Coordinates of C-alpha atoms in Angstrom, one line a residue:
Chain A
X1 CA 129.4 -5.1 192.6
X2 CA 125.6 -4.7 192.9
X3 CA 123.8 -7.6 194.4
X4 CA 120.5 -8.3 192.7
X5 CA 119.0 -9.3 196.0
X6 CA 119.5 -5.9 197.5
X7 CA 116.8 -4.6 195.3
X8 CA 113.1 -5.4 195.1
X9 CA 113.2 -5.3 191.3
X10 CA 116.3 -5.3 189.2
X11 CA 116.5 -5.6 185.4
X12 CA 119.6 -6.4 183.3
X13 CA 119.9 -5.5 179.7
X14 CA 116.2 -5.5 178.8
X15 CA 115.6 -5.3 175.1
X16 CA 112.1 -5.1 173.6
X17 CA 111.4 -4.9 169.9
X18 CA 108.1 -4.2 168.2
X19 CA 108.8 -5.2 164.6
X20 CA 111.5 -2.9 163.4
X21 CA 111.1 -0.5 166.3
X22 CA 113.4 -1.1 169.3
X23 CA 111.5 0.2 172.2
X24 CA 114.0 -0.8 174.9
X25 CA 117.7 -1.0 174.1
X26 CA 119.3 -2.7 177.1
X27 CA 117.7 -1.3 180.1
X28 CA 119.1 -1.7 183.6
X29 CA 116.5 -0.5 186.0
X30 CA 116.3 -1.0 189.7
X31 CA 113.9 -0.3 192.5
X32 CA 114.9 -0.6 196.1
X33 CA 112.8 -1.7 199.1
X34 CA 110.5 1.1 200.3
X35 CA 111.7 3.4 197.6
X36 CA 109.7 5.7 195.3
X37 CA 111.3 6.0 191.9
X38 CA 110.3 8.7 189.5
X39 CA 110.6 7.3 185.9
X40 CA 110.6 10.3 183.6
X41 CA 111.1 10.7 179.9
X42 CA 109.4 12.1 176.8
X43 CA 106.5 10.4 175.0
X44 CA 107.7 7.3 173.4
X45 CA 110.8 7.0 175.5
X46 CA 109.9 3.5 176.6
X47 CA 108.4 4.2 180.1
X48 CA 105.2 2.3 179.6
X49 CA 107.0 -0.6 177.8
X50 CA 109.3 -1.0 180.8
X51 CA 106.3 -0.9 183.1
X52 CA 104.4 -3.5 181.1
X53 CA 107.4 -5.8 181.1
X54 CA 107.6 -5.6 184.9
X55 CA 103.9 -6.3 185.1
X56 CA 104.3 -9.3 182.8
X57 CA 102.1 -7.9 180.1
X58 CA 105.0 -7.7 177.5
X59 CA 107.7 -10.4 177.1
X60 CA 111.2 -9.0 176.7
X61 CA 113.2 -10.1 173.7
X62 CA 116.4 -10.1 175.7
X63 CA 117.6 -9.5 179.3
X64 CA 116.7 -10.7 182.7
X65 CA 114.4 -9.5 185.5
X66 CA 115.2 -10.1 189.2
X67 CA 112.4 -9.8 191.7
X68 CA 113.5 -10.1 195.3
X69 CA 116.6 -11.8 194.1
X70 CA 114.8 -14.4 192.0
X71 CA 115.8 -14.4 188.4
X72 CA 113.3 -14.5 185.5
X73 CA 113.5 -14.4 181.8
X74 CA 110.0 -13.2 181.6
X75 CA 106.9 -12.7 183.8
X76 CA 103.3 -13.3 183.2
X77 CA 100.6 -11.0 184.6
X78 CA 99.8 -13.7 187.1
X79 CA 103.4 -14.3 188.1
X80 CA 104.0 -10.6 188.5
X81 CA 101.1 -10.3 190.8
X82 CA 102.2 -13.3 192.8
X83 CA 105.5 -11.6 193.3
X84 CA 103.7 -8.4 194.5
X85 CA 104.0 -6.2 191.4
X86 CA 100.9 -4.2 190.6
X87 CA 100.6 -2.0 187.6
X88 CA 98.1 0.9 187.7
X89 CA 97.5 1.4 184.1
X90 CA 97.5 4.7 182.2
X91 CA 94.3 3.5 180.7
X92 CA 91.4 3.4 183.1
X93 CA 90.9 -0.1 184.2
X94 CA 87.6 0.5 185.8
X95 CA 84.1 -0.7 185.1
X96 CA 82.4 2.6 185.3
X97 CA 78.8 1.4 185.8
X98 CA 79.8 -0.8 188.8
X99 CA 80.3 0.1 192.4
X100 CA 83.7 0.8 194.0
X101 CA 83.9 -2.5 195.8
X102 CA 83.3 -4.5 192.7
X103 CA 86.0 -2.6 190.9
X104 CA 88.6 -3.1 193.6
X105 CA 88.0 -6.9 193.4
X106 CA 87.6 -7.0 189.7
X107 CA 89.2 -10.2 188.4
X108 CA 90.2 -11.3 191.9
X109 CA 86.8 -11.7 193.6
X110 CA 86.6 -13.2 197.0
X111 CA 84.6 -16.3 196.5
X112 CA 83.1 -19.1 198.6
X113 CA 82.3 -22.6 197.5
X114 CA 81.5 -23.0 193.8
X115 CA 82.6 -19.6 192.9
X116 CA 79.9 -17.6 194.6
X117 CA 80.8 -14.1 195.6
X118 CA 81.4 -13.2 199.3
X119 CA 79.8 -9.8 198.8
X120 CA 79.7 -8.7 202.4
X121 CA 83.4 -9.5 202.9
X122 CA 84.4 -7.6 199.8
X123 CA 82.3 -4.5 200.8
X124 CA 83.8 -4.5 204.3
X125 CA 87.3 -4.8 202.9
X126 CA 86.6 -2.0 200.4
X127 CA 85.3 0.3 203.1
X128 CA 88.3 -0.3 205.3
X129 CA 90.7 0.3 202.4
X130 CA 89.0 3.5 201.2
X131 CA 89.4 4.8 204.8
X132 CA 93.0 3.9 204.8
X133 CA 94.0 5.6 201.6
X134 CA 92.0 8.7 202.4
X135 CA 88.8 8.2 200.5
X136 CA 86.7 8.5 203.6
X137 CA 83.0 9.0 203.5
X138 CA 82.6 7.5 200.1
X139 CA 80.2 4.5 200.4
X140 CA 81.8 1.5 198.6
X141 CA 78.4 1.0 196.8
X142 CA 79.0 4.2 194.8
X143 CA 79.3 3.5 191.1
X144 CA 82.7 4.5 189.9
X145 CA 81.2 6.8 187.2
X146 CA 80.2 9.2 189.9
X147 CA 83.8 9.7 191.1
X148 CA 86.2 12.4 189.9
X149 CA 89.4 11.5 188.0
X150 CA 91.5 11.7 191.2
X151 CA 89.2 9.4 193.1
X152 CA 89.1 7.0 190.2
X153 CA 92.9 6.9 190.3
X154 CA 92.5 6.3 194.1
X155 CA 90.3 3.3 193.5
X156 CA 92.9 1.8 191.2
X157 CA 95.6 2.4 193.8
X158 CA 93.3 0.9 196.5
X159 CA 93.1 -2.2 194.3
X160 CA 96.9 -2.5 194.3
X161 CA 97.0 -2.0 198.1
X162 CA 94.3 -4.6 198.7
X163 CA 96.4 -7.3 197.1
X164 CA 99.4 -6.4 199.2
X165 CA 101.6 -5.3 196.3
X166 CA 105.2 -4.6 197.3
X167 CA 105.7 -2.6 194.2
X168 CA 103.0 -0.4 192.7
X169 CA 103.8 1.0 189.3
X170 CA 101.8 4.1 188.5
X171 CA 101.7 4.8 184.7
X172 CA 101.0 8.5 184.2
X173 CA 98.6 8.6 187.2
X174 CA 98.2 12.4 187.0
X175 CA 97.4 12.7 183.4
X176 CA 94.2 14.7 182.8
X177 CA 93.8 15.5 186.5
X178 CA 93.1 18.9 188.1
X179 CA 95.6 20.4 190.5
X180 CA 93.8 19.4 193.6
X181 CA 93.4 15.9 192.2
X182 CA 97.1 15.6 191.4
X183 CA 97.7 16.5 195.0
X184 CA 95.4 13.7 196.1
X185 CA 97.3 11.1 194.0
X186 CA 100.6 12.3 195.6
X187 CA 99.0 11.6 199.0
X188 CA 98.2 8.1 197.9
X189 CA 101.9 7.6 197.0
X190 CA 103.0 9.0 200.4
X191 CA 100.6 6.5 201.9
X192 CA 102.2 3.6 200.0
X193 CA 105.6 4.7 201.1
X194 CA 104.5 4.9 204.7
X195 CA 103.2 1.4 204.5
X196 CA 106.6 0.2 203.5
X197 CA 105.8 -0.3 199.9
X198 CA 107.8 0.7 196.8
X199 CA 106.5 2.7 193.9
X200 CA 107.5 3.5 190.4
X201 CA 105.9 6.8 189.3
X202 CA 105.9 7.2 185.6
X203 CA 105.3 10.7 184.2
X204 CA 106.7 13.3 181.9
X205 CA 105.8 16.0 184.4
X206 CA 108.7 16.6 186.8
X207 CA 106.6 18.8 189.1
X208 CA 104.2 16.0 189.7
X209 CA 106.7 13.4 190.7
X210 CA 109.3 15.6 192.5
X211 CA 107.5 15.9 195.8
X212 CA 107.1 12.1 196.3
X213 CA 110.2 10.5 194.6
X214 CA 113.4 9.4 196.3
X215 CA 115.3 8.9 193.0
X216 CA 114.7 9.9 189.4
X217 CA 115.5 7.8 186.4
X218 CA 115.5 9.4 183.0
X219 CA 114.8 7.3 180.0
X220 CA 115.3 8.4 176.5
X221 CA 114.7 6.5 173.3
X222 CA 114.8 3.2 174.9
X223 CA 117.8 3.8 177.1
X224 CA 118.3 4.9 180.7
X225 CA 120.5 8.0 180.3
X226 CA 120.6 9.4 183.8
X227 CA 119.7 8.8 187.4
X228 CA 119.7 11.3 190.2
X229 CA 119.1 11.3 193.9
X230 CA 116.5 13.8 195.0
X231 CA 119.0 15.5 197.3
X232 CA 121.2 16.3 194.3
X233 CA 118.7 18.0 192.1
X234 CA 115.9 20.5 192.1
X235 CA 112.8 20.3 189.8
X236 CA 114.4 23.1 187.7
X237 CA 117.6 21.1 187.3
X238 CA 115.5 18.1 186.1
X239 CA 113.5 20.2 183.7
X240 CA 116.8 21.6 182.3
X241 CA 118.2 18.2 181.9
X242 CA 115.0 16.8 180.1
X243 CA 114.9 19.8 177.8
X244 CA 118.6 19.3 177.0
X245 CA 118.1 15.6 176.3
X246 CA 115.1 16.4 174.0
X247 CA 117.1 19.0 172.1
X248 CA 120.6 17.6 171.9
X249 CA 120.3 14.0 173.2
X250 CA 122.9 14.8 175.9
X251 CA 123.0 15.8 179.5
X252 CA 124.5 19.2 180.4
X253 CA 128.2 18.7 181.5
X254 CA 127.7 20.0 185.0
X255 CA 125.1 17.3 185.9
X256 CA 127.3 14.4 184.8
X257 CA 129.1 14.4 188.1
X258 CA 126.0 13.7 190.1
X259 CA 124.5 11.3 187.5
X260 CA 124.4 8.0 189.4
X261 CA 125.2 6.1 186.2
X262 CA 128.7 7.7 186.3
X263 CA 129.2 7.2 190.0
X264 CA 131.3 4.1 190.5
X265 CA 129.6 1.1 192.2
X266 CA 126.1 2.5 191.9
X267 CA 125.2 0.5 188.8
Chain B
X1 CA 46.9 4.6 214.2
X2 CA 47.7 1.0 213.1
X3 CA 46.7 1.7 209.6
X4 CA 48.8 4.9 209.6
X5 CA 52.0 3.0 210.6
X6 CA 51.2 0.3 208.1
X7 CA 50.9 3.0 205.5
X8 CA 54.3 4.3 206.5
X9 CA 55.8 1.0 206.1
X10 CA 54.4 0.6 202.7
X11 CA 55.5 4.1 201.8
X12 CA 59.1 3.3 203.0
X13 CA 59.2 0.1 201.1
X14 CA 58.1 1.9 198.0
X15 CA 60.6 4.7 198.3
X16 CA 63.4 2.2 199.0
X17 CA 62.4 0.2 195.9
X18 CA 62.2 3.4 193.9
X19 CA 65.6 4.8 194.9
X20 CA 67.4 1.4 194.6
X21 CA 65.7 -0.1 191.7
X22 CA 64.5 2.9 189.7
X23 CA 64.7 1.2 186.4
X24 CA 63.1 -2.1 187.4
X25 CA 60.3 -0.2 189.3
X26 CA 59.6 1.8 186.1
X27 CA 59.3 -1.3 184.0
X28 CA 57.1 -2.9 186.6
X29 CA 54.9 0.2 186.8
X30 CA 54.5 0.2 183.0
X31 CA 53.5 -3.4 183.2
X32 CA 50.9 -2.7 186.0
X33 CA 49.6 0.4 184.1
X34 CA 49.0 -1.6 181.0
X35 CA 47.1 -4.2 183.0
X36 CA 44.9 -1.6 184.5
X37 CA 44.2 0.0 181.2
X38 CA 43.2 -3.4 179.7
X39 CA 41.2 -4.3 182.7
X40 CA 39.3 -1.0 182.5
X41 CA 38.5 -1.4 178.9
X42 CA 37.6 -5.0 179.0
X43 CA 36.9 -6.2 182.6
X44 CA 35.1 -9.3 181.4
X45 CA 38.1 -10.8 179.6
X46 CA 40.7 -9.7 182.2
X47 CA 38.7 -11.1 185.0
X48 CA 38.8 -14.6 183.4
X49 CA 41.7 -16.9 184.4
X50 CA 41.7 -18.2 180.9
X51 CA 43.2 -14.9 179.6
X52 CA 46.1 -15.3 182.0
X53 CA 46.8 -18.9 181.2
X54 CA 46.7 -18.0 177.6
X55 CA 49.4 -15.3 178.2
X56 CA 51.5 -17.5 180.4
X57 CA 51.4 -20.4 177.9
X58 CA 53.0 -18.4 175.1
X59 CA 55.0 -15.8 177.0
X60 CA 57.9 -18.3 177.9
X61 CA 58.7 -18.6 174.2
X62 CA 59.7 -14.9 174.1
X63 CA 61.0 -14.7 177.6
X64 CA 63.4 -17.7 177.8
X65 CA 65.5 -16.7 174.8
X66 CA 65.3 -13.1 176.0
X67 CA 66.7 -14.0 179.4
X68 CA 69.9 -15.6 178.0
X69 CA 70.1 -12.9 175.4
X70 CA 70.3 -10.4 178.3
X71 CA 73.7 -12.0 179.2
X72 CA 74.8 -11.7 175.6
X73 CA 73.8 -8.1 175.4
X74 CA 75.4 -7.3 178.8
X75 CA 78.7 -8.5 177.4
X76 CA 78.3 -6.0 174.6
X77 CA 77.5 -8.5 171.9
X78 CA 74.4 -9.3 170.0
X79 CA 72.8 -12.6 168.7
X80 CA 70.5 -12.7 165.8
X81 CA 70.8 -16.4 165.2
X82 CA 68.8 -17.6 168.2
X83 CA 65.5 -18.0 166.3
X84 CA 67.2 -20.4 163.9
X85 CA 68.8 -22.2 166.9
X86 CA 65.3 -22.5 168.3
X87 CA 64.3 -24.3 165.0
X88 CA 67.4 -26.4 165.1
X89 CA 66.7 -27.6 168.7
X90 CA 63.1 -28.3 167.9
X91 CA 64.1 -30.2 164.7
X92 CA 66.6 -32.3 166.6
X93 CA 64.0 -33.2 169.2
X94 CA 61.4 -34.0 166.6
X95 CA 63.7 -36.2 164.5
X96 CA 65.0 -38.0 167.6
X97 CA 61.5 -38.7 168.9
X98 CA 60.4 -40.1 165.5
X99 CA 63.4 -42.4 165.6
X100 CA 63.4 -43.5 169.3
X101 CA 60.1 -42.4 170.7
X102 CA 59.4 -39.6 173.3
X103 CA 62.5 -39.9 175.5
X104 CA 64.7 -37.4 177.3
X105 CA 67.3 -38.3 174.8
X106 CA 65.6 -36.0 172.3
X107 CA 65.7 -33.1 174.7
X108 CA 69.4 -33.8 175.6
X109 CA 70.4 -33.8 172.0
X110 CA 68.4 -30.7 171.3
X111 CA 70.2 -28.9 174.1
X112 CA 73.5 -30.1 172.9
X113 CA 72.7 -28.8 169.4
X114 CA 72.0 -25.4 170.9
X115 CA 75.2 -25.5 172.9
X116 CA 77.2 -26.3 169.8
X117 CA 75.5 -23.6 167.8
X118 CA 76.2 -21.1 170.5
X119 CA 79.8 -22.3 170.7
X120 CA 80.2 -21.7 167.0
X121 CA 78.8 -18.1 167.4
X122 CA 81.2 -17.5 170.3
X123 CA 84.2 -18.7 168.4
X124 CA 83.3 -16.7 165.3
X125 CA 83.1 -13.6 167.5
X126 CA 86.1 -14.0 169.7
X127 CA 88.6 -16.1 167.7
X128 CA 87.7 -15.0 164.2
X129 CA 87.0 -11.4 165.3
X130 CA 83.8 -11.1 163.3
X131 CA 81.4 -8.5 164.9
X132 CA 78.7 -10.5 166.5
X133 CA 75.9 -8.7 164.6
X134 CA 77.4 -10.0 161.4
X135 CA 78.6 -13.4 162.5
X136 CA 75.1 -14.3 163.9
X137 CA 73.4 -13.1 160.7
X138 CA 75.6 -15.7 159.0
X139 CA 74.7 -18.5 161.4
X140 CA 71.1 -17.4 161.4
X141 CA 70.9 -18.3 157.7
X142 CA 73.1 -21.4 158.1
X143 CA 70.8 -23.0 160.7
X144 CA 67.6 -21.9 159.1
X145 CA 68.9 -23.2 155.7
X146 CA 69.9 -26.4 157.4
X147 CA 66.5 -27.2 158.8
X148 CA 64.9 -26.3 155.5
X149 CA 67.1 -28.7 153.6
X150 CA 66.7 -31.4 156.2
X151 CA 62.9 -31.2 156.2
X152 CA 62.4 -30.3 152.6
X153 CA 60.4 -27.4 153.9
X154 CA 57.7 -29.6 155.5
X155 CA 56.3 -29.6 159.0
X156 CA 56.6 -32.7 161.2
X157 CA 53.9 -33.5 163.7
X158 CA 54.8 -34.5 167.3
X159 CA 51.4 -33.9 168.8
X160 CA 50.7 -37.6 169.0
X161 CA 52.9 -37.8 172.0
X162 CA 50.9 -35.3 174.0
X163 CA 50.2 -36.9 177.3
X164 CA 53.4 -38.7 177.7
X165 CA 55.3 -37.9 180.9
X166 CA 58.1 -35.9 179.3
X167 CA 55.6 -33.9 177.2
X168 CA 53.7 -33.1 180.3
X169 CA 56.8 -32.1 182.2
X170 CA 57.8 -29.6 179.5
X171 CA 54.5 -28.0 178.4
X172 CA 51.8 -29.7 180.4
X173 CA 49.3 -27.9 182.8
X174 CA 49.5 -28.1 186.5
X175 CA 46.4 -26.9 188.2
X176 CA 45.7 -24.9 185.1
X177 CA 49.1 -23.3 185.1
X178 CA 51.2 -23.9 182.0
X179 CA 54.3 -25.7 183.0
X180 CA 56.4 -23.7 180.5
X181 CA 56.0 -20.5 182.6
X182 CA 57.4 -22.5 185.6
X183 CA 60.4 -23.3 183.4
X184 CA 60.8 -19.7 182.5
X185 CA 60.7 -18.7 186.2
X186 CA 63.2 -21.4 187.1
X187 CA 65.6 -20.3 184.3
X188 CA 65.2 -16.7 185.3
X189 CA 66.0 -17.4 188.9
X190 CA 69.1 -19.4 188.0
X191 CA 70.3 -16.8 185.6
X192 CA 69.7 -14.1 188.1
X193 CA 71.7 -15.9 190.8
X194 CA 74.6 -16.4 188.5
X195 CA 74.6 -12.9 187.2
X196 CA 74.4 -11.2 190.6
X197 CA 76.0 -13.6 193.1
X198 CA 78.5 -15.5 191.1
X199 CA 82.0 -14.7 189.9
X200 CA 80.9 -15.6 186.3
X201 CA 78.2 -13.0 186.4
X202 CA 80.6 -10.3 187.6
X203 CA 82.9 -11.1 184.7
X204 CA 79.9 -10.9 182.3
X205 CA 79.3 -7.4 183.5
X206 CA 83.0 -6.3 183.3
X207 CA 83.3 -7.8 179.8
X208 CA 80.6 -5.5 178.6
X209 CA 81.5 -2.5 180.7
X210 CA 85.3 -2.3 180.0
X211 CA 86.6 -5.2 178.1
X212 CA 90.2 -4.0 177.9
X213 CA 90.3 -3.4 181.7
X214 CA 88.8 -6.8 182.3
X215 CA 91.5 -8.4 180.2
X216 CA 94.3 -6.4 181.9
X217 CA 93.0 -7.6 185.2
X218 CA 93.3 -11.2 184.1
X219 CA 89.7 -12.0 183.1
X220 CA 89.5 -14.3 180.1
X221 CA 86.9 -12.3 178.2
X222 CA 86.9 -14.6 175.2
X223 CA 85.9 -17.5 177.4
X224 CA 83.2 -15.4 179.0
X225 CA 81.8 -14.5 175.6
X226 CA 81.9 -18.0 174.3
X227 CA 80.2 -19.3 177.5
X228 CA 77.5 -16.7 177.3
X229 CA 76.8 -17.6 173.6
X230 CA 76.6 -21.3 174.6
X231 CA 74.2 -20.7 177.4
X232 CA 72.1 -18.6 175.0
X233 CA 72.3 -21.3 172.3
X234 CA 71.2 -24.0 174.8
X235 CA 68.3 -22.0 176.2
X236 CA 67.1 -21.0 172.7
X237 CA 67.1 -24.6 171.7
X238 CA 65.1 -25.3 174.8
X239 CA 62.6 -22.6 174.0
X240 CA 62.3 -24.0 170.5
X241 CA 61.5 -27.4 171.9
X242 CA 58.8 -25.9 174.1
X243 CA 57.3 -24.1 171.1
X244 CA 57.2 -27.3 169.0
X245 CA 55.7 -29.3 171.9
X246 CA 53.0 -26.6 172.7
X247 CA 52.0 -26.4 169.0
X248 CA 52.2 -30.1 168.6
X249 CA 54.4 -29.8 165.5
X250 CA 57.8 -28.7 164.2
X251 CA 57.8 -26.4 161.2
X252 CA 60.8 -25.0 159.4
X253 CA 60.0 -21.3 160.1
X254 CA 59.7 -22.0 163.8
X255 CA 61.2 -19.2 166.0
X256 CA 61.3 -16.5 163.4
X257 CA 58.7 -14.3 165.1
X258 CA 60.7 -14.3 168.4
X259 CA 63.7 -12.4 167.0
X260 CA 62.5 -8.9 167.5
X261 CA 60.2 -9.7 170.3
X262 CA 62.9 -11.1 172.5
X263 CA 65.3 -8.3 171.7
X264 CA 62.5 -5.9 172.5
X265 CA 61.9 -7.7 175.8
X266 CA 65.5 -7.1 176.7
X267 CA 65.6 -3.4 175.9
X268 CA 62.1 -2.7 177.4
X269 CA 63.4 -4.4 180.5
X270 CA 66.1 -1.8 180.9
X271 CA 69.2 -3.4 179.5
X272 CA 71.0 -0.9 177.2
X273 CA 71.9 -2.3 173.8
X274 CA 75.5 -1.1 174.5
X275 CA 76.0 -3.6 177.3
X276 CA 77.8 -3.3 180.6
X277 CA 74.6 -3.2 182.7
X278 CA 71.2 -4.9 182.6
X279 CA 68.9 -7.0 184.7
X280 CA 67.2 -10.4 184.4
X281 CA 64.2 -9.2 186.3
X282 CA 63.7 -6.3 183.8
X283 CA 63.9 -8.7 180.9
X284 CA 61.3 -11.0 182.4
X285 CA 58.8 -8.2 183.0
X286 CA 59.7 -6.8 179.6
X287 CA 58.7 -10.0 178.0
X288 CA 55.5 -10.1 179.9
X289 CA 54.7 -6.6 178.9
X290 CA 54.9 -7.5 175.2
X291 CA 52.7 -10.5 175.6
X292 CA 50.3 -8.5 177.8
X293 CA 49.9 -6.1 174.9
X294 CA 49.3 -8.8 172.4
X295 CA 46.7 -10.6 174.4
X296 CA 45.2 -7.4 175.8
X297 CA 44.6 -5.9 172.4
X298 CA 42.9 -9.1 171.2
X299 CA 40.9 -9.4 174.4
X300 CA 39.8 -5.8 174.2
X301 CA 38.3 -6.6 170.8
X302 CA 40.2 -4.4 168.4
X303 CA 41.8 -6.0 165.4
X304 CA 45.2 -7.7 165.7
X305 CA 46.6 -5.1 163.3
X306 CA 46.9 -2.7 166.3
X307 CA 49.3 -5.0 168.1
X308 CA 52.4 -3.8 166.2
X309 CA 51.5 -0.1 166.6
X310 CA 51.0 -0.4 170.3
X311 CA 54.2 -2.6 170.6
X312 CA 56.2 0.2 168.9
X313 CA 54.7 2.9 171.1
X314 CA 55.3 1.0 174.3
X315 CA 58.9 0.2 173.4
X316 CA 59.5 3.9 172.6
X317 CA 57.8 5.1 175.8
X318 CA 59.7 2.6 177.9
X319 CA 63.0 3.6 176.4
X320 CA 62.3 7.3 176.8
X321 CA 61.5 6.7 180.4
X322 CA 64.8 4.9 180.9
X323 CA 66.7 7.7 179.3
X324 CA 65.1 10.3 181.6
X325 CA 65.8 8.1 184.6
X326 CA 69.5 7.7 183.7
X327 CA 69.9 11.4 183.0
X328 CA 68.3 12.5 186.2
X329 CA 70.3 10.0 188.1
X330 CA 73.5 11.5 186.8
X331 CA 72.3 15.0 187.5
X332 CA 71.3 14.2 191.0
X333 CA 74.5 12.3 191.9
X334 CA 77.1 15.1 191.8
X335 CA 80.6 13.9 190.9
X336 CA 82.4 13.2 194.1
X337 CA 85.7 14.8 194.6
X338 CA 85.6 17.1 191.6

């Protein structure tokens, strides 16, 4: 029997409908403490929907969410943040004309009496943070529009780190990035893991997530169809499995043995 | 030796100003350039203090609505109804004074009317999802129609109260300086502080720069937009009150001439019409530039018909300068990490 409290985040039978479309059809998803989970699947499989439910942006129609053992029917964005869940959106959530430090504190400014900004404090915190996640030598005063795609992603991750998130959900963080920039994002994820944080890395590119993930969860048409430990599979295996799912809707026989969904007691 | 080091300090200050506040410095340079030109052409009129008090007595009527309009434009919205709100505010004050005498009550009610008109604009834009350009064309006609119906199209005099304390406090003269320019400066300082040093101002910027992101990060952008329209409504009503008091009378077309002038002050001041950035300082100087031109041309002695032509040219030149500055800025700052 799985105990919900063993996991940082645990969902039971999540269902989400958009009109007639059922985006999630009873999803049981879990993330351990200090674990990096690769959530992979084709476009429209329900990856982002799941992420948005965990971040409190969408309200599930059915099911439950356990965070650190606490049970919830639904989360709000504020509640999710209080619980330490930060979503780094697929869409750029940056104000391009404004400096890095303002972007990091966007919506959660450090303020003094009467709501006046503590600018010095925020700049200093931003500078420290940029150093920590490897964005050294970039002055926090730099407007975000002058950063490359990878650095922009870095600023969004820095934002999550600043607010001491325990779980950072990265929704397609490597989309539209050059090879060296993808590498940079992977380094940020390594950094999160080193700091004892957990991470859900959403992508449809196995090769981007493979180097950093501990476990892979494959979602297809609103259902989780397979889970593998990294030690059991190679990137080629995973590609093979994804192609098979896309073509036939099934997993090749030989992988069923190592599919954690079939291993007793793991789910 | 001493003068050389002093020269260095001046040089350093100028370069810092230029690198940090390129846009504002440009606007300010245009302003000084115009002054020099006018001074050169007509030293006699530009050496007289009267010319300046003349400018400063009318400039606030353009500048005050332009200052709060800067907030609106930074959020990515537009307001075309503020000239009508100016008339509404002036009408409320006039009617109240005729009923109860020249008391602060008239001013309070006028400001409340402006707040309400702004609130309606904000709700139409955010809750009814009408693009602000269209919504405020609607309210522009509504409030103008309202004062026309209410007055039957007639003017109402309030000049008989000139000399009363409240009148003096709003548009009097203090050592020759028109009090209304003091009001404009005070309002500019307050708006600058809130825009740059307060959480609200930060949210105003984010709402215009990336509204979806702001919402995802928990900023209530609807509330920001409604508040911004309310501030703009209130300050427009205040400007309307000042116009009526300065002229000594309310008339139903009051405010109409400030529509394009105030928008021009904002864009000449360096706030892009697309929102996301912009400065209060720029708008203030932008407003002064436009009034400088008007007064300058008259003082120089050419016919007033030239005003519009020069207006247009200065607006175009200022905007071209801004485009060049922005492009060069992007070219100089190489993308980091690419």
